PDB file of C-alpha atoms in Angstrom:
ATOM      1  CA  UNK A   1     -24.159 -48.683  11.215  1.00  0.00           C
ATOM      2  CA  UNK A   2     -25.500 -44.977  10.956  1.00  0.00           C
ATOM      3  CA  UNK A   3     -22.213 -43.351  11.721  1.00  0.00           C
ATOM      4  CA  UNK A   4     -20.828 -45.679   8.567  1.00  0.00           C
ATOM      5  CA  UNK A   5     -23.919 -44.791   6.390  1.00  0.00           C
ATOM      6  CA  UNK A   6     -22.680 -41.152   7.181  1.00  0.00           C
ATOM      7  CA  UNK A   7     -19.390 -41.657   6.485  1.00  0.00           C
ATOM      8  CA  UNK A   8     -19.756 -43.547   3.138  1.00  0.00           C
ATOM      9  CA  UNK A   9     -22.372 -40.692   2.099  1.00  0.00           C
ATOM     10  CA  UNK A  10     -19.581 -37.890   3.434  1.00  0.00           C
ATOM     11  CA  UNK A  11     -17.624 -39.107   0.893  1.00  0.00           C
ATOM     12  CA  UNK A  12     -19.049 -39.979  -2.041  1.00  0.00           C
ATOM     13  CA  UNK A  13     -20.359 -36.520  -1.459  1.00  0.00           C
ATOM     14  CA  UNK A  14     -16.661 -35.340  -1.193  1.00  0.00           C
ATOM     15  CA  UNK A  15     -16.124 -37.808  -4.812  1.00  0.00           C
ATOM     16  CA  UNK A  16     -18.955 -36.209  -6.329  1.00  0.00           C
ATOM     17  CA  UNK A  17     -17.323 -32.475  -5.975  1.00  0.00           C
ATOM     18  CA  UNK A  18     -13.898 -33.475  -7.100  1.00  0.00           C
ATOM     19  CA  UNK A  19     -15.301 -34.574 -10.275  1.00  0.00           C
ATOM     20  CA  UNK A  20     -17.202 -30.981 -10.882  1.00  0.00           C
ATOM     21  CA  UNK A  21     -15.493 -29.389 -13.575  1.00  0.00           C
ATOM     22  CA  UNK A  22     -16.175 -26.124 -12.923  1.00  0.00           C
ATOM     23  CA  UNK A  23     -14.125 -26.426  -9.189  1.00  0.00           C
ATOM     24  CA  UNK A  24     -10.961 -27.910 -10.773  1.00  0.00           C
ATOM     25  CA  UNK A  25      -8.469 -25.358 -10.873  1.00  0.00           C
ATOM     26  CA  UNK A  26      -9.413 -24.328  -7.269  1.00  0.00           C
ATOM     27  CA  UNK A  27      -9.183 -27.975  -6.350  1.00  0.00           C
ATOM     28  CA  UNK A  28      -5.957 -27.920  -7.853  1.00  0.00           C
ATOM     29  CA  UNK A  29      -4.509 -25.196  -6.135  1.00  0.00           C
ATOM     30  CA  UNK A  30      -5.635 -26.656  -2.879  1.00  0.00           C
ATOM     31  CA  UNK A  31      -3.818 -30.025  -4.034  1.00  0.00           C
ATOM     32  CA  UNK A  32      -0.943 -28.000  -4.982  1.00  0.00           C
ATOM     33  CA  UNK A  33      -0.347 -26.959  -1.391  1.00  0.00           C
ATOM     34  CA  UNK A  34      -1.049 -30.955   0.036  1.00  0.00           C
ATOM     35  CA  UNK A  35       1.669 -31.661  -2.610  1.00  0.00           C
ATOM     36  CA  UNK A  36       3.834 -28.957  -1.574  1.00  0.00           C
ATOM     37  CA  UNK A  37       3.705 -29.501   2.090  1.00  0.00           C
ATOM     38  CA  UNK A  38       5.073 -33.283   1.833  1.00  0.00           C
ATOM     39  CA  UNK A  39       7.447 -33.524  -0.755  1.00  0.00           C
ATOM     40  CA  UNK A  40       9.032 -30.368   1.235  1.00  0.00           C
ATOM     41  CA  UNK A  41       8.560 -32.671   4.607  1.00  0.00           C
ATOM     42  CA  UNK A  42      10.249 -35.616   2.453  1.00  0.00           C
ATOM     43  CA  UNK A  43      12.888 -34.319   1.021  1.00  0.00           C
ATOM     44  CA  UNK A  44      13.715 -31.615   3.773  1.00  0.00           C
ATOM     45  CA  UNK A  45      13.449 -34.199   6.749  1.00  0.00           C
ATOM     46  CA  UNK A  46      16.569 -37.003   5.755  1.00  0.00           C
ATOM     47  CA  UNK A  47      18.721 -34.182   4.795  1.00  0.00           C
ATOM     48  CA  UNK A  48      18.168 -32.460   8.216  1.00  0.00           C
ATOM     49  CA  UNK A  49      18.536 -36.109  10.073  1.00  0.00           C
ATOM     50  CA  UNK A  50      21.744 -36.319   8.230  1.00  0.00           C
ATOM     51  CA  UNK A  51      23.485 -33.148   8.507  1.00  0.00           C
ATOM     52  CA  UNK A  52      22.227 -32.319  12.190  1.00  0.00           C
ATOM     53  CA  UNK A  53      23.899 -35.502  13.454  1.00  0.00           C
ATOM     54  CA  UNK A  54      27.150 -35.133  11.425  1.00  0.00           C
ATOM     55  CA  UNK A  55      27.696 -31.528  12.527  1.00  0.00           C
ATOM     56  CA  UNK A  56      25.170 -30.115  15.131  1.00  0.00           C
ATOM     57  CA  UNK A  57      26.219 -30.458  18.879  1.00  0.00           C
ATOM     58  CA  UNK A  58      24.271 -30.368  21.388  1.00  0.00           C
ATOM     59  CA  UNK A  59      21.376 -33.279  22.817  1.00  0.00           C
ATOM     60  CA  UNK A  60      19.403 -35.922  20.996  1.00  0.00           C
ATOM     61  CA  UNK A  61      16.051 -33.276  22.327  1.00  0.00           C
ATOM     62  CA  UNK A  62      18.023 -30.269  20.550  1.00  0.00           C
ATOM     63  CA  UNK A  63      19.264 -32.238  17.550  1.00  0.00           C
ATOM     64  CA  UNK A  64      15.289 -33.521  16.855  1.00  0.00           C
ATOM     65  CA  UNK A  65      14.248 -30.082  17.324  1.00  0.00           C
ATOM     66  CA  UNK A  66      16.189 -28.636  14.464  1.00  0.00           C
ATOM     67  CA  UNK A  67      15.305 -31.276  12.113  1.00  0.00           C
ATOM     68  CA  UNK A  68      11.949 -30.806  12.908  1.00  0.00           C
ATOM     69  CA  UNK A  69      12.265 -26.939  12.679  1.00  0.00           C
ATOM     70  CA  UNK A  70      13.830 -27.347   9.186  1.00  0.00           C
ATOM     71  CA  UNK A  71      11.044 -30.061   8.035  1.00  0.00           C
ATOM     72  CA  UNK A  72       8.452 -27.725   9.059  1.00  0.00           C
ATOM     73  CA  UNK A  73       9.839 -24.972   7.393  1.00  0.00           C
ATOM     74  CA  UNK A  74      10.880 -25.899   3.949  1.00  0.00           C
ATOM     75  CA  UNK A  75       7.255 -27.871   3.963  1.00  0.00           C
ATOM     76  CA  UNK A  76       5.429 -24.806   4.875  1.00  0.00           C
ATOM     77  CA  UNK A  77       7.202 -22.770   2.382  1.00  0.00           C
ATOM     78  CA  UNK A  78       6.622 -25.350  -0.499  1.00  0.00           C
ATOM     79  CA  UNK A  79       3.564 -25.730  -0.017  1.00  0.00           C
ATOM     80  CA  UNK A  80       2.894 -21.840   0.556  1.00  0.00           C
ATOM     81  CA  UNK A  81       4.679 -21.424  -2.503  1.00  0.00           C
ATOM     82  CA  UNK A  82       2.754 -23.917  -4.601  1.00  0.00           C
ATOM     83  CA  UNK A  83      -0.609 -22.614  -3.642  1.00  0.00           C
ATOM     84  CA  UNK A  84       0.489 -19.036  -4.425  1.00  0.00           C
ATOM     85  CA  UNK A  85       1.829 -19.710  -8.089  1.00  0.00           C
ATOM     86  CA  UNK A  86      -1.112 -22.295  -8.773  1.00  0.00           C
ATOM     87  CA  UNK A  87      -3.566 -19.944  -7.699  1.00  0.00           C
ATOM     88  CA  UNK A  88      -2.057 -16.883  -9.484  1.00  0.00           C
ATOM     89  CA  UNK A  89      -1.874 -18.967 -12.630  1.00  0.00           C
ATOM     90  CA  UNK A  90      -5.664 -19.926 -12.441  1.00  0.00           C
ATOM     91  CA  UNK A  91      -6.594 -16.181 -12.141  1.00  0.00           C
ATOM     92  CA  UNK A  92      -4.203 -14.832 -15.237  1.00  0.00           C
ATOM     93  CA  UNK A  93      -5.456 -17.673 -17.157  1.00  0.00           C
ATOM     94  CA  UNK A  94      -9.311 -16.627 -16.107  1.00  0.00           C
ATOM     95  CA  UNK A  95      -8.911 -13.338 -16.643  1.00  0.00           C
ATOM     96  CA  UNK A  96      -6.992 -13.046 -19.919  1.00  0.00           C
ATOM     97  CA  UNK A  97      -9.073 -16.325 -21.369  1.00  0.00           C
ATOM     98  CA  UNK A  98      -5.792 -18.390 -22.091  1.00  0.00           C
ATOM     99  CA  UNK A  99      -2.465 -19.642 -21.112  1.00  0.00           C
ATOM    100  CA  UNK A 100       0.533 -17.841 -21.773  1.00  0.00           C
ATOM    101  CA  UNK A 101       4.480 -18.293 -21.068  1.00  0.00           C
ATOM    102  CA  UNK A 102       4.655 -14.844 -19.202  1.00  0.00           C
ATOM    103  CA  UNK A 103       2.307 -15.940 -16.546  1.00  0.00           C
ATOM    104  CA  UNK A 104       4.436 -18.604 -15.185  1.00  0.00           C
ATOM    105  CA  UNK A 105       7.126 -16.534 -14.622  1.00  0.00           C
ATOM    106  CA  UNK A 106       5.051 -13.745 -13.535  1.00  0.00           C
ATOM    107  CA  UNK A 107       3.066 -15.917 -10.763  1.00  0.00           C
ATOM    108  CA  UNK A 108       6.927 -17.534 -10.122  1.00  0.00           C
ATOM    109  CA  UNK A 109       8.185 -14.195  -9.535  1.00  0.00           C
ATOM    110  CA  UNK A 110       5.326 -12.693  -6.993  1.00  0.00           C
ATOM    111  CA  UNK A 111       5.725 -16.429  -4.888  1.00  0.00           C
ATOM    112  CA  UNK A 112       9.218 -16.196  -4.834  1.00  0.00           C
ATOM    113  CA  UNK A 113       9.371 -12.908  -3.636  1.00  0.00           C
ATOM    114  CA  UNK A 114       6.327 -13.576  -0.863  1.00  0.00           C
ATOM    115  CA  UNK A 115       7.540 -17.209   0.264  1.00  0.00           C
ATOM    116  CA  UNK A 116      11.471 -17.540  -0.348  1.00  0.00           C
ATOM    117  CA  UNK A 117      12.489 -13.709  -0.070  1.00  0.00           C
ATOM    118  CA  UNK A 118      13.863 -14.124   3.439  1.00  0.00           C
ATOM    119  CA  UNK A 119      17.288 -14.926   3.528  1.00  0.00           C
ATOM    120  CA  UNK A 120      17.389 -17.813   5.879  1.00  0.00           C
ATOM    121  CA  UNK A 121      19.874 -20.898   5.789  1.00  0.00           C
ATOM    122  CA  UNK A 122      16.474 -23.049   4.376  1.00  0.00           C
ATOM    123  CA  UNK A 123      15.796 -20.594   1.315  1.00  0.00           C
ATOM    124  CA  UNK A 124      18.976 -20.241   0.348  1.00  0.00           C
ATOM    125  CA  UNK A 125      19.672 -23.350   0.102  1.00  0.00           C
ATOM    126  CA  UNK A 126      16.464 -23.811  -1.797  1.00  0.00           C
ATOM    127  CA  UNK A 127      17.504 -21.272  -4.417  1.00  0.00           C
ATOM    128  CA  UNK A 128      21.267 -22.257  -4.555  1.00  0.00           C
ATOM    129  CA  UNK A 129      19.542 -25.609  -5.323  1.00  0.00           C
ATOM    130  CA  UNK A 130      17.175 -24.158  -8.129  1.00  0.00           C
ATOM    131  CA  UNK A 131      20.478 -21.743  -9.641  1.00  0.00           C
ATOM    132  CA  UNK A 132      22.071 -24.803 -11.000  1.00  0.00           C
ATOM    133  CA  UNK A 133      19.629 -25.882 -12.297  1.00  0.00           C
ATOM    134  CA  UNK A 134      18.493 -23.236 -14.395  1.00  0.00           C
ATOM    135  CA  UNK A 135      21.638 -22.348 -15.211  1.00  0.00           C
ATOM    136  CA  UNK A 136      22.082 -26.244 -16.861  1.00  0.00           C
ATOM    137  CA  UNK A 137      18.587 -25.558 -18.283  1.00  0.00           C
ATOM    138  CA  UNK A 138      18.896 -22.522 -19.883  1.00  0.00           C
ATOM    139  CA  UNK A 139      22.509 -23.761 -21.513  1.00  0.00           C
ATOM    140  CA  UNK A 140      20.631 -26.460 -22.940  1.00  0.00           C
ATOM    141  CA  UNK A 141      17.776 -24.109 -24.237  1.00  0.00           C
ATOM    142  CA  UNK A 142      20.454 -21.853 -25.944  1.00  0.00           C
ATOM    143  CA  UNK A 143      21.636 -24.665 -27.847  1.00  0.00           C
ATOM    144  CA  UNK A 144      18.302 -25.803 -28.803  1.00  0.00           C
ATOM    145  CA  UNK A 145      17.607 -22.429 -30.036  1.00  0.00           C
ATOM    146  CA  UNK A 146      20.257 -22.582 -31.980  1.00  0.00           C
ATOM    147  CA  UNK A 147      21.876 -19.320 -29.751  1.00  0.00           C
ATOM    148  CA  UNK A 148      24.605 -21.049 -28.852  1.00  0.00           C
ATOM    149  CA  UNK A 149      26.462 -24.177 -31.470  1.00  0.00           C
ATOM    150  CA  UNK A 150      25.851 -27.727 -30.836  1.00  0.00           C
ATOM    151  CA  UNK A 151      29.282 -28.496 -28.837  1.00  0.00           C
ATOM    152  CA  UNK A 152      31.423 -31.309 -30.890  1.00  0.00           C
ATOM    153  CA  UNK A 153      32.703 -32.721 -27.967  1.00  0.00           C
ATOM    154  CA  UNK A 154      30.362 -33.247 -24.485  1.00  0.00           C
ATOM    155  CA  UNK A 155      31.019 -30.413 -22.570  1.00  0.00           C
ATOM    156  CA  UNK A 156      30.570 -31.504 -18.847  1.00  0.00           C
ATOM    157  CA  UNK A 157      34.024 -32.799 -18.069  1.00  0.00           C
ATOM    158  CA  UNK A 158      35.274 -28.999 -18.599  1.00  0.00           C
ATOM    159  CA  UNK A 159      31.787 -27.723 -16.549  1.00  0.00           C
ATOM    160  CA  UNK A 160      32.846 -30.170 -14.084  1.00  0.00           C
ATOM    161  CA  UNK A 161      36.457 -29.076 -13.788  1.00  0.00           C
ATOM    162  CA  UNK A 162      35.362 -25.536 -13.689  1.00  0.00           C
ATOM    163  CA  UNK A 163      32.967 -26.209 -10.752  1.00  0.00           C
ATOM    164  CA  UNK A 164      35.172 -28.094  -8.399  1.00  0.00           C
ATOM    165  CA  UNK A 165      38.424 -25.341  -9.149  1.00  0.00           C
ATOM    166  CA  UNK A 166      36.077 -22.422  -8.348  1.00  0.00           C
ATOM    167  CA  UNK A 167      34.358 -23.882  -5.391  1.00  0.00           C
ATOM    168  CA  UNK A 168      37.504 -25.475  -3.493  1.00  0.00           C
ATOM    169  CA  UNK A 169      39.419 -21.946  -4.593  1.00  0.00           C
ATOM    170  CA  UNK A 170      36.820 -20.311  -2.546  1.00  0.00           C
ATOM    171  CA  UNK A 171      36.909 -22.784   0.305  1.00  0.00           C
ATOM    172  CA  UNK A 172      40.759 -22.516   0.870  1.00  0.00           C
ATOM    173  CA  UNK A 173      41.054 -18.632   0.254  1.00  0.00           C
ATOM    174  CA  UNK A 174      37.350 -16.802   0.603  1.00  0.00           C
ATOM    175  CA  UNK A 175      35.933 -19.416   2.702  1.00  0.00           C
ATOM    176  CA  UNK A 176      33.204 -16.833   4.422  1.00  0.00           C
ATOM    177  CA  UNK A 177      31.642 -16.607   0.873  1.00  0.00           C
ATOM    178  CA  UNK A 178      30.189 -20.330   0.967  1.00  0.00           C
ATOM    179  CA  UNK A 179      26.845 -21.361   2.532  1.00  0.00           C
ATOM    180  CA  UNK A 180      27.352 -22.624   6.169  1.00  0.00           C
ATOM    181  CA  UNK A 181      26.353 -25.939   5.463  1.00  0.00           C
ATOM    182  CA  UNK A 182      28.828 -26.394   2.418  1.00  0.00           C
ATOM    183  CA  UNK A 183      31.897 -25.277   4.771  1.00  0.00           C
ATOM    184  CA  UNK A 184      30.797 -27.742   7.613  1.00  0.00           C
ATOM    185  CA  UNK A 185      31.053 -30.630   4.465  1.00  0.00           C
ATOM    186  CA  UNK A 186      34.584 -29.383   3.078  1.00  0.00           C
ATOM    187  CA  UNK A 187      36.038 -28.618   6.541  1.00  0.00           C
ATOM    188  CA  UNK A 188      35.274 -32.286   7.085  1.00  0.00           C
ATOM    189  CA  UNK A 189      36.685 -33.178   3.687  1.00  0.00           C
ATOM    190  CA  UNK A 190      39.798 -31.215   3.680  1.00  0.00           C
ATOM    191  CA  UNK A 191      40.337 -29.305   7.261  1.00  0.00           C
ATOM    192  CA  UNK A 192      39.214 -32.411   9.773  1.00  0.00           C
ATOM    193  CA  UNK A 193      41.798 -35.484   7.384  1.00  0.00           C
ATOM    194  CA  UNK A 194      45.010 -33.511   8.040  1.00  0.00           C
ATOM    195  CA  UNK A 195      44.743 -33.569  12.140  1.00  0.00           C
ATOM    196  CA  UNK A 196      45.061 -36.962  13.955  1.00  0.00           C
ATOM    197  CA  UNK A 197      46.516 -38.263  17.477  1.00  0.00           C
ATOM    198  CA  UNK A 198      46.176 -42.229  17.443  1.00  0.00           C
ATOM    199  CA  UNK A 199      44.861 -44.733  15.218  1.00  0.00           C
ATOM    200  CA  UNK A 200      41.067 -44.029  17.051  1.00  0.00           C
ATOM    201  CA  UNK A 201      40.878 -40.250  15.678  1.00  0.00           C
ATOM    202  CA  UNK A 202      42.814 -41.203  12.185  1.00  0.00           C
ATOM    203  CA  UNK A 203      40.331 -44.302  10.938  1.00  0.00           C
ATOM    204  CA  UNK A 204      37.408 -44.648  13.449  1.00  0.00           C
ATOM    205  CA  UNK A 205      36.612 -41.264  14.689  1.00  0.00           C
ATOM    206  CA  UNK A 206      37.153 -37.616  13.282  1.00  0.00           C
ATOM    207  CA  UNK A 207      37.983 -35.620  16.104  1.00  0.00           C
ATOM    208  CA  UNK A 208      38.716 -37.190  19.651  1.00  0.00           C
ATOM    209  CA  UNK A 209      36.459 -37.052  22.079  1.00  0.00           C
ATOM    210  CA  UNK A 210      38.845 -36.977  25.551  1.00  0.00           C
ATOM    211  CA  UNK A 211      41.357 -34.134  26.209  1.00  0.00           C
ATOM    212  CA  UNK A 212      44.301 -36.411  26.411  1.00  0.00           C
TER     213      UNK A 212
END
């Protein structure tokens, strides 16, 4: 019963200090990095099952150990990166007295530059990720603006052609430019469907397995 007692004190102790104003935005930045480290683990982890087993060789032990490798690392670096632009954030905001639009990119820029500056298959494909995106975000701020007209007719179809002309252009004639990853998918796509032996490698496997 004591080692309960304890435990139910420990933590309505631990209650009691969450709810202290004055801690907040250093609670915050600690949750920041909890949040960081498992939505990286979440959304890093299925991707690396996935792609390891359609295009790594090698054992099941090696094949576990690079998806664990890549889990670990995209978690660490989110939630390194979290904590860093949280924590910057609080201190701009402290020591200026408000909030202001040039401290999130400010405190975005230092993080980035600390956390995601390596160039590494995992970061790159972090900030190929985040390109896109900000590149569909800032189209749609010009036209809010009013920088850009209001189109009269919705533009993705032509964004769409655009994308997949470019990107299969580059595959078939400047292949080395794409990310790794991306040229294991379209070799697959396009490279793997025009080789076949039998009817095993042409609808149930890819590639044969036996040398005959």
């Amino acid at each position: 019963m004591a080692g309960g007692d304890a435990l139910r004190a420990l933590l309505r102790a631990a209650n009691a200090l969450l709810q202290q104003h004055r801690y907040r935005a250093a609670l915050a930045v600690l949750k920041g990095f909890r949040n960081g480290a498992v939505y990286g683990a979440k959304i890093r982890a299925p991707h690396a099952l996935v792609m390891t087993f359609l295009f790594k060789s090698g054992s099941l032990r090696e094949k576990l150990k690079l998806i664990a490798q890549a889990t670990y690392t995209h978690s660490r670096n989110l939630a390194y990166f979290v904590f860093t632009y949280k924590g910057l954030m609080a201190l701009q905001s402290q020591l200026q007295g408000k909030k202001i639009p040039f401290h999130s990119f400010f405190a975005a820029c230092i993080g980035g530059w600390l956390v995601f500056g390596e160039n590494n298959p995992i970061n790159s494909q972090i900030i190929m990720y985040l390109l896109s995106r900000i590149l569909f975000g800032l189209s749609r701020l010009a036209v809010e603006k009013g920088y850009v007209p209001q189109p009269k007719q919705d533009p993705f179809p032509l964004v769409a052609a655009l994308v997949w002309g470019t990107v299969l252009w580059l595959f078939e004639y400047h292949r080395q430019t794409l990310q790794p990853s991306l040229q294991s998918s379209m070799t697959y796509l396009y490279d793997d469907s025009n080789v076949w032996h039998d009817i095993s490698d042409f609808l149930i496997y890819n590639k044969r397995t036996d040398s005959k």
